[in-house]
mmCIF file of C-alpha atoms in Angstrom:
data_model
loop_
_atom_site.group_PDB
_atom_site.id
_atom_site.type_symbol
_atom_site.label_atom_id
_atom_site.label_comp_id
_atom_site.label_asym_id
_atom_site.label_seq_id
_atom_site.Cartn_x
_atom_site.Cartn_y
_atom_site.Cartn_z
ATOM 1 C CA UNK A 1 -33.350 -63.885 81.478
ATOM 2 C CA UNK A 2 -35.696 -62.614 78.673
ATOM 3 C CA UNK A 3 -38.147 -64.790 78.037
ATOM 4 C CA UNK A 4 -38.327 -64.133 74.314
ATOM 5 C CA UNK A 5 -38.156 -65.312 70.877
ATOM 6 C CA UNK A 6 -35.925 -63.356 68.272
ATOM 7 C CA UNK A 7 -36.868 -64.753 64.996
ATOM 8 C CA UNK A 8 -34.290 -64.839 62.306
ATOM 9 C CA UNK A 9 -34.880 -63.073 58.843
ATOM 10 C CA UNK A 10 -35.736 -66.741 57.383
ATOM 11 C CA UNK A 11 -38.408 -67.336 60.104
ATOM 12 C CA UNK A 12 -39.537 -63.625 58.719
ATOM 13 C CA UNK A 13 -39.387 -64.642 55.313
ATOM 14 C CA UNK A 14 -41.444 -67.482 56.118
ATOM 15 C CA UNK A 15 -43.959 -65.581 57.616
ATOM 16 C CA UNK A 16 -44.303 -63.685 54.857
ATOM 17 C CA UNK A 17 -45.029 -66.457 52.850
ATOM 18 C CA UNK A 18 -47.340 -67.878 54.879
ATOM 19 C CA UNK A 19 -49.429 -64.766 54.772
ATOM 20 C CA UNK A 20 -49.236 -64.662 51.016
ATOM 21 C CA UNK A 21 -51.057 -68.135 50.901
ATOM 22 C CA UNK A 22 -53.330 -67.445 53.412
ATOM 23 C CA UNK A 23 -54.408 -63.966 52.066
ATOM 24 C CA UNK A 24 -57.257 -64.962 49.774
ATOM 25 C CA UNK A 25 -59.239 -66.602 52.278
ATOM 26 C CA UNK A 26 -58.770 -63.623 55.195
ATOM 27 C CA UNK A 27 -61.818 -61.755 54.398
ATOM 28 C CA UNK A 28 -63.865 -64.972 54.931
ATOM 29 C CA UNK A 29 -62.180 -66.319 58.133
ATOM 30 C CA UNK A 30 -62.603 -62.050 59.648
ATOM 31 C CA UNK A 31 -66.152 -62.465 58.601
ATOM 32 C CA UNK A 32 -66.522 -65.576 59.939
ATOM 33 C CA UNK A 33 -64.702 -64.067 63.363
ATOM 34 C CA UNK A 34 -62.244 -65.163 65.399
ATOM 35 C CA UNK A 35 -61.196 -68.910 65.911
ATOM 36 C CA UNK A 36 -58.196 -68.406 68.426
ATOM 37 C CA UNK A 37 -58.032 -70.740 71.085
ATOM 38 C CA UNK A 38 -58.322 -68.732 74.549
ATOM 39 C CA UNK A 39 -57.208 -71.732 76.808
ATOM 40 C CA UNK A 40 -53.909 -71.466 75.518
ATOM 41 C CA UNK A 41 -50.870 -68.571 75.969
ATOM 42 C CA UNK A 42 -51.480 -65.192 74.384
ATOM 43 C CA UNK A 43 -49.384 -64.534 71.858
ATOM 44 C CA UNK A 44 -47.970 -61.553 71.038
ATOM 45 C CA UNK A 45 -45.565 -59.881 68.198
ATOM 46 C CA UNK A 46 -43.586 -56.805 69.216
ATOM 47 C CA UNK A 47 -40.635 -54.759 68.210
ATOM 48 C CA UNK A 48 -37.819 -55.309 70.769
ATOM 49 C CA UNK A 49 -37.445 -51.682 72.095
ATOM 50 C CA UNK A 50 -39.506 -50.706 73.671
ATOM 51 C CA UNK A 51 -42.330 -53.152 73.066
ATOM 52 C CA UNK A 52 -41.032 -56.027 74.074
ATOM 53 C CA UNK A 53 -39.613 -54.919 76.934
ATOM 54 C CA UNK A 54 -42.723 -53.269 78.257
ATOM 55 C CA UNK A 55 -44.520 -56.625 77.605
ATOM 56 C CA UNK A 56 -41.844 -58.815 79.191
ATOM 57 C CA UNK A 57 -42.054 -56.482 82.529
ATOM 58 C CA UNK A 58 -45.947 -57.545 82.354
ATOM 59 C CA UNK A 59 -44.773 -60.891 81.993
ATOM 60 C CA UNK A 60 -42.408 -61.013 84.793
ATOM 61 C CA UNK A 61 -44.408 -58.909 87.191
ATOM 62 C CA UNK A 62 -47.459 -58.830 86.475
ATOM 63 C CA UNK A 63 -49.131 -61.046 84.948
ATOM 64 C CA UNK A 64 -48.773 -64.576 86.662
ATOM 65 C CA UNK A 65 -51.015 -62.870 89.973
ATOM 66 C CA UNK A 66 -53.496 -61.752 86.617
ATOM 67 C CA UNK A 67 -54.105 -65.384 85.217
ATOM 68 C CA UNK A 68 -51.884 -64.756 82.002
ATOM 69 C CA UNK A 69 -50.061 -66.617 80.426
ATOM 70 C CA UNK A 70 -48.088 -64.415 78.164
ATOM 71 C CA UNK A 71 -45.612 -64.953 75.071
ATOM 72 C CA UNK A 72 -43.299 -62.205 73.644
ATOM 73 C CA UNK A 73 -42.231 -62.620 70.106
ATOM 74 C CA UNK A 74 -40.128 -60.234 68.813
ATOM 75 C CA UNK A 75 -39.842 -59.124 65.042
ATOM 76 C CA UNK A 76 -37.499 -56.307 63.819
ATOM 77 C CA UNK A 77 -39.757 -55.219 61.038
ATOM 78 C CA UNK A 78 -43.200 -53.460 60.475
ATOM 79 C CA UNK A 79 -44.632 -55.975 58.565
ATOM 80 C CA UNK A 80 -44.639 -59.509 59.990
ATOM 81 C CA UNK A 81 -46.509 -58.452 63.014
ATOM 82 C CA UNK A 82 -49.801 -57.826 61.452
ATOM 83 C CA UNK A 83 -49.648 -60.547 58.810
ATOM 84 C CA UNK A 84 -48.893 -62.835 61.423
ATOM 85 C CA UNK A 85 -51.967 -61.386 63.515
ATOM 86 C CA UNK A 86 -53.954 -61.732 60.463
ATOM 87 C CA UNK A 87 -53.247 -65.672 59.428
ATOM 88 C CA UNK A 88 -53.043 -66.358 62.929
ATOM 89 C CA UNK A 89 -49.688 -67.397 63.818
ATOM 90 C CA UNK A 90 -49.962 -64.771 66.908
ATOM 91 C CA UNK A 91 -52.631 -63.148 68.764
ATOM 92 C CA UNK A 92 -51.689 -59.566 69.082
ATOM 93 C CA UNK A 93 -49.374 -57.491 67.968
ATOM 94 C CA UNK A 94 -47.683 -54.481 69.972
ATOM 95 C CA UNK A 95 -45.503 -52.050 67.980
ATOM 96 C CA UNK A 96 -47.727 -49.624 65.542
ATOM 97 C CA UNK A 97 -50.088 -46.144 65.474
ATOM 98 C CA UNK A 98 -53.238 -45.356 64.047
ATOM 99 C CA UNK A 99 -52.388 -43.739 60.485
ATOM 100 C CA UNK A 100 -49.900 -46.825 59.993
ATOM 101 C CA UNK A 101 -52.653 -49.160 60.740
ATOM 102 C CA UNK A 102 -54.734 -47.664 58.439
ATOM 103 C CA UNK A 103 -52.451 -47.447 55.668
ATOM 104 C CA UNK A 104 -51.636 -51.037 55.954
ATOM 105 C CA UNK A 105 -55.227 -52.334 56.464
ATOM 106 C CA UNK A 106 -55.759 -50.593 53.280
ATOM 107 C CA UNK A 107 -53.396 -51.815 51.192
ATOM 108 C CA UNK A 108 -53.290 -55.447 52.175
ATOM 109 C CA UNK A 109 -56.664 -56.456 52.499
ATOM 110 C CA UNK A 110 -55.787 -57.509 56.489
ATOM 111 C CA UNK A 111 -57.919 -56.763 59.500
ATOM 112 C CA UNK A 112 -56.524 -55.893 62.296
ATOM 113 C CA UNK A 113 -58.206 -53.180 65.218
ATOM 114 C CA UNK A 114 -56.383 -51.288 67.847
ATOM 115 C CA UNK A 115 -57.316 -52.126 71.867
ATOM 116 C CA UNK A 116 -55.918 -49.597 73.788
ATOM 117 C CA UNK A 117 -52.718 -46.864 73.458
ATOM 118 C CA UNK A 118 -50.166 -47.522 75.747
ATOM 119 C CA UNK A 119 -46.915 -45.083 74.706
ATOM 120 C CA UNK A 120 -45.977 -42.825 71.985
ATOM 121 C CA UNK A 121 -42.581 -42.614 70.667
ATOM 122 C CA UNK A 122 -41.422 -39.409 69.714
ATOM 123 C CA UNK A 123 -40.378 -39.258 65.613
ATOM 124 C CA UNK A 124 -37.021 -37.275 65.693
ATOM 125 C CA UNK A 125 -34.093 -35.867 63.689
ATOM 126 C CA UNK A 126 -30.524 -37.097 64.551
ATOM 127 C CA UNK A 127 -26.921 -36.632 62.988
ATOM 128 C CA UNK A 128 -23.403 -38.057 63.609
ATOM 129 C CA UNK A 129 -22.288 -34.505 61.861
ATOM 130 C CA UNK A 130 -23.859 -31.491 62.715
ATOM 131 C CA UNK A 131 -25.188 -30.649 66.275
ATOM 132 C CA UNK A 132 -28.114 -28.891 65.223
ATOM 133 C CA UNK A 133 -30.599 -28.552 62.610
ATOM 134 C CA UNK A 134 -29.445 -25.232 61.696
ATOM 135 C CA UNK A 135 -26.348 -26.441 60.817
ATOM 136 C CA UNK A 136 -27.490 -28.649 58.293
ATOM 137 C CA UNK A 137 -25.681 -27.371 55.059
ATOM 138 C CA UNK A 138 -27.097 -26.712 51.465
ATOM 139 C CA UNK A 139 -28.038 -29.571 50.028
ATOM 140 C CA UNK A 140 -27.486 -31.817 52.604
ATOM 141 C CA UNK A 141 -28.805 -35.882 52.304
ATOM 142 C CA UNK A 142 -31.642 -36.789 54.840
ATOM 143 C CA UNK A 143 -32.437 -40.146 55.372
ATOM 144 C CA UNK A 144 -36.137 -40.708 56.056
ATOM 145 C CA UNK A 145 -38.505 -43.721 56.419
ATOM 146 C CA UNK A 146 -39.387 -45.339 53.084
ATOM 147 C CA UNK A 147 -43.180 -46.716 53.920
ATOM 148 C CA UNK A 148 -45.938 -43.860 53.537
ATOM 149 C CA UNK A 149 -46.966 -43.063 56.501
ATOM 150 C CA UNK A 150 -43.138 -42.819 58.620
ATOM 151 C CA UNK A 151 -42.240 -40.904 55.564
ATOM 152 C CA UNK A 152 -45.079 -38.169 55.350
ATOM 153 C CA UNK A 153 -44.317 -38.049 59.598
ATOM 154 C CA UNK A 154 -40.608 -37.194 59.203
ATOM 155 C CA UNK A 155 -41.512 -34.578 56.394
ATOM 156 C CA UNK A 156 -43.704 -32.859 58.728
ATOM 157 C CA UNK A 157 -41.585 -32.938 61.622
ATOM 158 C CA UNK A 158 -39.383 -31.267 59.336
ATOM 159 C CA UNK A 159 -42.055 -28.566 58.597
ATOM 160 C CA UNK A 160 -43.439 -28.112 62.113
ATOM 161 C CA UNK A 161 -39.287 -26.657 62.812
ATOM 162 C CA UNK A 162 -39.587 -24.950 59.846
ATOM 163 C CA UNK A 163 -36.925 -26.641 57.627
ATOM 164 C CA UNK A 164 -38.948 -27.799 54.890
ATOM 165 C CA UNK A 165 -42.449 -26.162 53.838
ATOM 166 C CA UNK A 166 -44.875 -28.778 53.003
ATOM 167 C CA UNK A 167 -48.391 -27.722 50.698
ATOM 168 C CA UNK A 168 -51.199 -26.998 52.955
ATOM 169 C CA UNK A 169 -53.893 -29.564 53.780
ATOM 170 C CA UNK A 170 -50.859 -32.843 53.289
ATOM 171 C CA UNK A 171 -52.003 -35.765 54.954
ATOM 172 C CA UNK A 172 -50.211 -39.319 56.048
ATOM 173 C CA UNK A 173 -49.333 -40.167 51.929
ATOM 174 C CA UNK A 174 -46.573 -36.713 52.179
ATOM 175 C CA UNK A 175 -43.805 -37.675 49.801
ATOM 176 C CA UNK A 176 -40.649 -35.542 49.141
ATOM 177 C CA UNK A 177 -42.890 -34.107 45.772
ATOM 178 C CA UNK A 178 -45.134 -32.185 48.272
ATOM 179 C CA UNK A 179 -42.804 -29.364 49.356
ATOM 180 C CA UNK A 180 -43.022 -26.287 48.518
ATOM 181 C CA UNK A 181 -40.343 -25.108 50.087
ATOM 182 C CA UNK A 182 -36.694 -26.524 50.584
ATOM 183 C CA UNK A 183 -34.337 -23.133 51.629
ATOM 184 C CA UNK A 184 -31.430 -25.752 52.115
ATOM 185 C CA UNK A 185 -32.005 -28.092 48.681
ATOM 186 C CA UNK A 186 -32.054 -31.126 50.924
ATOM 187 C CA UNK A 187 -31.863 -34.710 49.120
ATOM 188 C CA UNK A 188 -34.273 -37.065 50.657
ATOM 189 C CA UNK A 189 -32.728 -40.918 51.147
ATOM 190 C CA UNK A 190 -35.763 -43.806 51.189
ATOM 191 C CA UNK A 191 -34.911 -46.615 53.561
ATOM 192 C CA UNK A 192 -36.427 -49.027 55.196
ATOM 193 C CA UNK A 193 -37.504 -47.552 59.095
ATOM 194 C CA UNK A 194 -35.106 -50.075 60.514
ATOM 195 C CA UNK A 195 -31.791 -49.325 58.780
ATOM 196 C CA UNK A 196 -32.137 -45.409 59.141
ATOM 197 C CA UNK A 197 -30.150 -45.272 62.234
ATOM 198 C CA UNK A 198 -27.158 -47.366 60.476
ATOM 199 C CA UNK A 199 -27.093 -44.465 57.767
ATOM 200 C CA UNK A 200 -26.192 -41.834 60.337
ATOM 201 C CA UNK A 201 -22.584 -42.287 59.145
ATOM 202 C CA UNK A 202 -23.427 -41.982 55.217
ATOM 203 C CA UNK A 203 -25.780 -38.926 55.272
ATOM 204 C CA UNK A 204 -26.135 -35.653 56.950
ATOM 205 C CA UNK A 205 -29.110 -36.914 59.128
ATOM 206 C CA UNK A 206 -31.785 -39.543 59.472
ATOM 207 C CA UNK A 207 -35.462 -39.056 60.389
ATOM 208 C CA UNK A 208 -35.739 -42.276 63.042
ATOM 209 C CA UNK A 209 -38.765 -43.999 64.527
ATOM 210 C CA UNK A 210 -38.383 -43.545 68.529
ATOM 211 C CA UNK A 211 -38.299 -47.474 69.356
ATOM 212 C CA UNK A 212 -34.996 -47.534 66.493
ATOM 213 C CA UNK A 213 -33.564 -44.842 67.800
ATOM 214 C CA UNK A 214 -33.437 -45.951 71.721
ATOM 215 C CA UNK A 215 -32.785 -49.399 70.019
ATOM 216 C CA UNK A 216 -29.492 -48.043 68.719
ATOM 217 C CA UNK A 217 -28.611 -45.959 71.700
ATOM 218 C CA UNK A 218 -30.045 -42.895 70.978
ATOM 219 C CA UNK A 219 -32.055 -40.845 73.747
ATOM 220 C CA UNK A 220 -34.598 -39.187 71.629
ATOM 221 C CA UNK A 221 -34.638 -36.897 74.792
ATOM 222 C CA UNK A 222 -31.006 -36.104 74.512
ATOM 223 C CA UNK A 223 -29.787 -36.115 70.901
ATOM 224 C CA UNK A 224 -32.630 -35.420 68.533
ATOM 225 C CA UNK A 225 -31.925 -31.988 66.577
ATOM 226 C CA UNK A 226 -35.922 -32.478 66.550
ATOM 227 C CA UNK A 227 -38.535 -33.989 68.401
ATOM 228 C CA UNK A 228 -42.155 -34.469 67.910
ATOM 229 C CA UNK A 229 -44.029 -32.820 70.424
ATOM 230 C CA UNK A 230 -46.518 -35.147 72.428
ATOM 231 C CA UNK A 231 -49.549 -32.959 72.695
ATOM 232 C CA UNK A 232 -52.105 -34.040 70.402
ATOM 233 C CA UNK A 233 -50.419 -36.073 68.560
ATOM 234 C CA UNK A 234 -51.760 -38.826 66.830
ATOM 235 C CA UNK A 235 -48.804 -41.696 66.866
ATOM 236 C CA UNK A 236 -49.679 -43.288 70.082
ATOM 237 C CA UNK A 237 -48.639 -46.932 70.267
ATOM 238 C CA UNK A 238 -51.612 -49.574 70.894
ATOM 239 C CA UNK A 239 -52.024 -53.416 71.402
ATOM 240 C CA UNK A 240 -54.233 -54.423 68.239
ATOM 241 C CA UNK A 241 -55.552 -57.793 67.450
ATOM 242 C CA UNK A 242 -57.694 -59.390 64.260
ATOM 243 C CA UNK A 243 -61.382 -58.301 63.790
ATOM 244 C CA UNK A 244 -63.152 -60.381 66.350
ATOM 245 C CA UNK A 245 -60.626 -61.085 69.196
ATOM 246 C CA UNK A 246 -60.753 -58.169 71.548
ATOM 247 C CA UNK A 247 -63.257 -59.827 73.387
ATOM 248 C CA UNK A 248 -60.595 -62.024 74.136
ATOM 249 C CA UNK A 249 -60.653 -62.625 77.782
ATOM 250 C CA UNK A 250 -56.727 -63.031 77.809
ATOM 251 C CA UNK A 251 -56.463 -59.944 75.494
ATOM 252 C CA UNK A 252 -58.985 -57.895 77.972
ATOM 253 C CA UNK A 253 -56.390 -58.525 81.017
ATOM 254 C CA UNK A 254 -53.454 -57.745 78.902
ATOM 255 C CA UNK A 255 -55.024 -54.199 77.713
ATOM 256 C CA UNK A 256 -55.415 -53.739 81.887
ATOM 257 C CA UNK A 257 -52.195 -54.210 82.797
ATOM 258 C CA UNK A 258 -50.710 -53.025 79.678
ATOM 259 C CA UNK A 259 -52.466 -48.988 81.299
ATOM 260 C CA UNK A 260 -51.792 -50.079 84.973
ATOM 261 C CA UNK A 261 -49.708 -47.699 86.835
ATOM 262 C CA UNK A 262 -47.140 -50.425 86.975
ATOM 263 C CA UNK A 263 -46.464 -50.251 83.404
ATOM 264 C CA UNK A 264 -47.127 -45.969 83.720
ATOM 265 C CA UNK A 265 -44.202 -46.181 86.180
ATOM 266 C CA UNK A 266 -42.152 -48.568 84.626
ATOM 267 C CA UNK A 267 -42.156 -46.303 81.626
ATOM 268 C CA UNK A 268 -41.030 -42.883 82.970
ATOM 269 C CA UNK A 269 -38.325 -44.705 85.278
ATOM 270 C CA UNK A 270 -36.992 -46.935 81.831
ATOM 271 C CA UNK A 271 -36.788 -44.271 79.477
ATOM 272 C CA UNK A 272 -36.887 -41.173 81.396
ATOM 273 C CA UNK A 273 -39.253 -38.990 78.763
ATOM 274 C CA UNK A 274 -37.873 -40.816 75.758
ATOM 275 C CA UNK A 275 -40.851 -42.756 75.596
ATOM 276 C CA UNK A 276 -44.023 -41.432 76.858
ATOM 277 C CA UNK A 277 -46.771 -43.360 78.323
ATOM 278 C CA UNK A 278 -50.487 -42.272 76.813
ATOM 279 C CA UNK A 279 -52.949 -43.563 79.364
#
């Protein structure tokens, strides 16, 4: 049995909360640098699919012969897992990319550092209605992340297979206000990353994250109209900790077998291209 722990949307909510009160003092405690206790378990936040399930295989296999002592949380959002690493209440986090990072460092004031890319999840399109993009008719509703950086990533998946045109030189903060170009008069609906799968039966197609999308039983392999393509592309998924800890000793043999070829082969024979691993 999974050795994890699902928190509930109140144990979220707390979270939350617990961040907010803890916020004003975080740029003195990262200054200060880390005060986690590295006798104890490590710690770490991660979306259930595929994070979690990458980490609990390192749990079960691999990392008792390592010295670890590892604990999986799992959170269904994008938020609690870095304001959790921040304040402390775990020690890593395993479930983001680079751009997203830096838009959230940004905007909240928290400090948290990639350690090393493990996977990258392919962004893709995906309807319960049409079977391909082409068949998308005029002014058809597409559902797309809501937080800045999933949302400019959908709208240039959507330009790189030429459905939407977006101005030249758009970066990570793309909104719907930067095409230039919309032959079908698509509508664009906002939602939260994690409910964009459930709107495949109210709207013509969602833009999903790879880790909701196999979450929901979608092969991103298989049924995206549209996938990102993995060369070059900047998304990768990483372990990340607060400012200070990736000297870690615990976090150091988690980052190894996190890029073993273990975990390398575990990947391809799990999800069989729908997640691909980056090391």
């Amino acid at each position: 049995m999974r050795n994890t722990a699902k928190l509930t949307t109140a144990v979220l909510a707390a979270g939350a909360l617990t961040f907010g009160l803890t916020a004003c003092g975080s740029e003195d405690s990262a200054a200060a640098g880390s005060s986690s206790d590295s006798s104890g378990p490590l710690v770490v936040a991660a979306s259930p699919v595929p994070h979690a399930e990458i980490l609990t295989y390192v749990k079960d296999h691999l990392a008792k012969k390592a010295g670890l002592d590892l604990e999986v949380k799992e959170f269904t959002d994008y938020v609690t897992p870095n304001t959790a690493t921040e304040d402390g209440s775990v020690d890593a986090n395993y479930f983001q990319n680079q751009p997203y990072l830096d838009d959230f460092n940004k905007k909240n004031g928290t400090h948290i550092v990639p350690v090393v890319t493990v996977h990258l999840e392919p962004l893709g399109l995906y309807s319960h209605k049409v079977k391909s993009a082409d068949a998308l008719k005029s002014g058809a509703t597409v559902a797309v992340p809501n937080d800045s950086v999933n949302e400019a990533r959908a709208l240039k998946l959507l330009a790189a297979n030429g459905i939407i045109t977006l101005k030249d030189g758009v970066g990570n903060e793309a909104t719907p206000a930067d095409i230039t170009k919309n032959p079908k008069n698509l509508k664009f609906k906002e939602l939260e990353a994690a409910q964009t799968p459930r709107s495949l039966d109210d709207v013509d197609a969602a833009v999903i994250n790879g880790n909701y999308a196999i979450e929901a039983d979608l092969s991103p392999a298989e049924d995206a109209l549209v996938l990102e393509s993995a060369k070059d592309n900047p998304y990768g998924n990483f372990l990340a900790v607060k400012d200070g800890n990736e000297n870690d000793p615990r976090v150091k043999k988690l980052a190894k077998l996190l890029t073993s070829p273990e975990v390398k082969k575990f990947i391809e024979d799990k999800y069989d291209g729908s997640v691909i691993a980056s090391f």
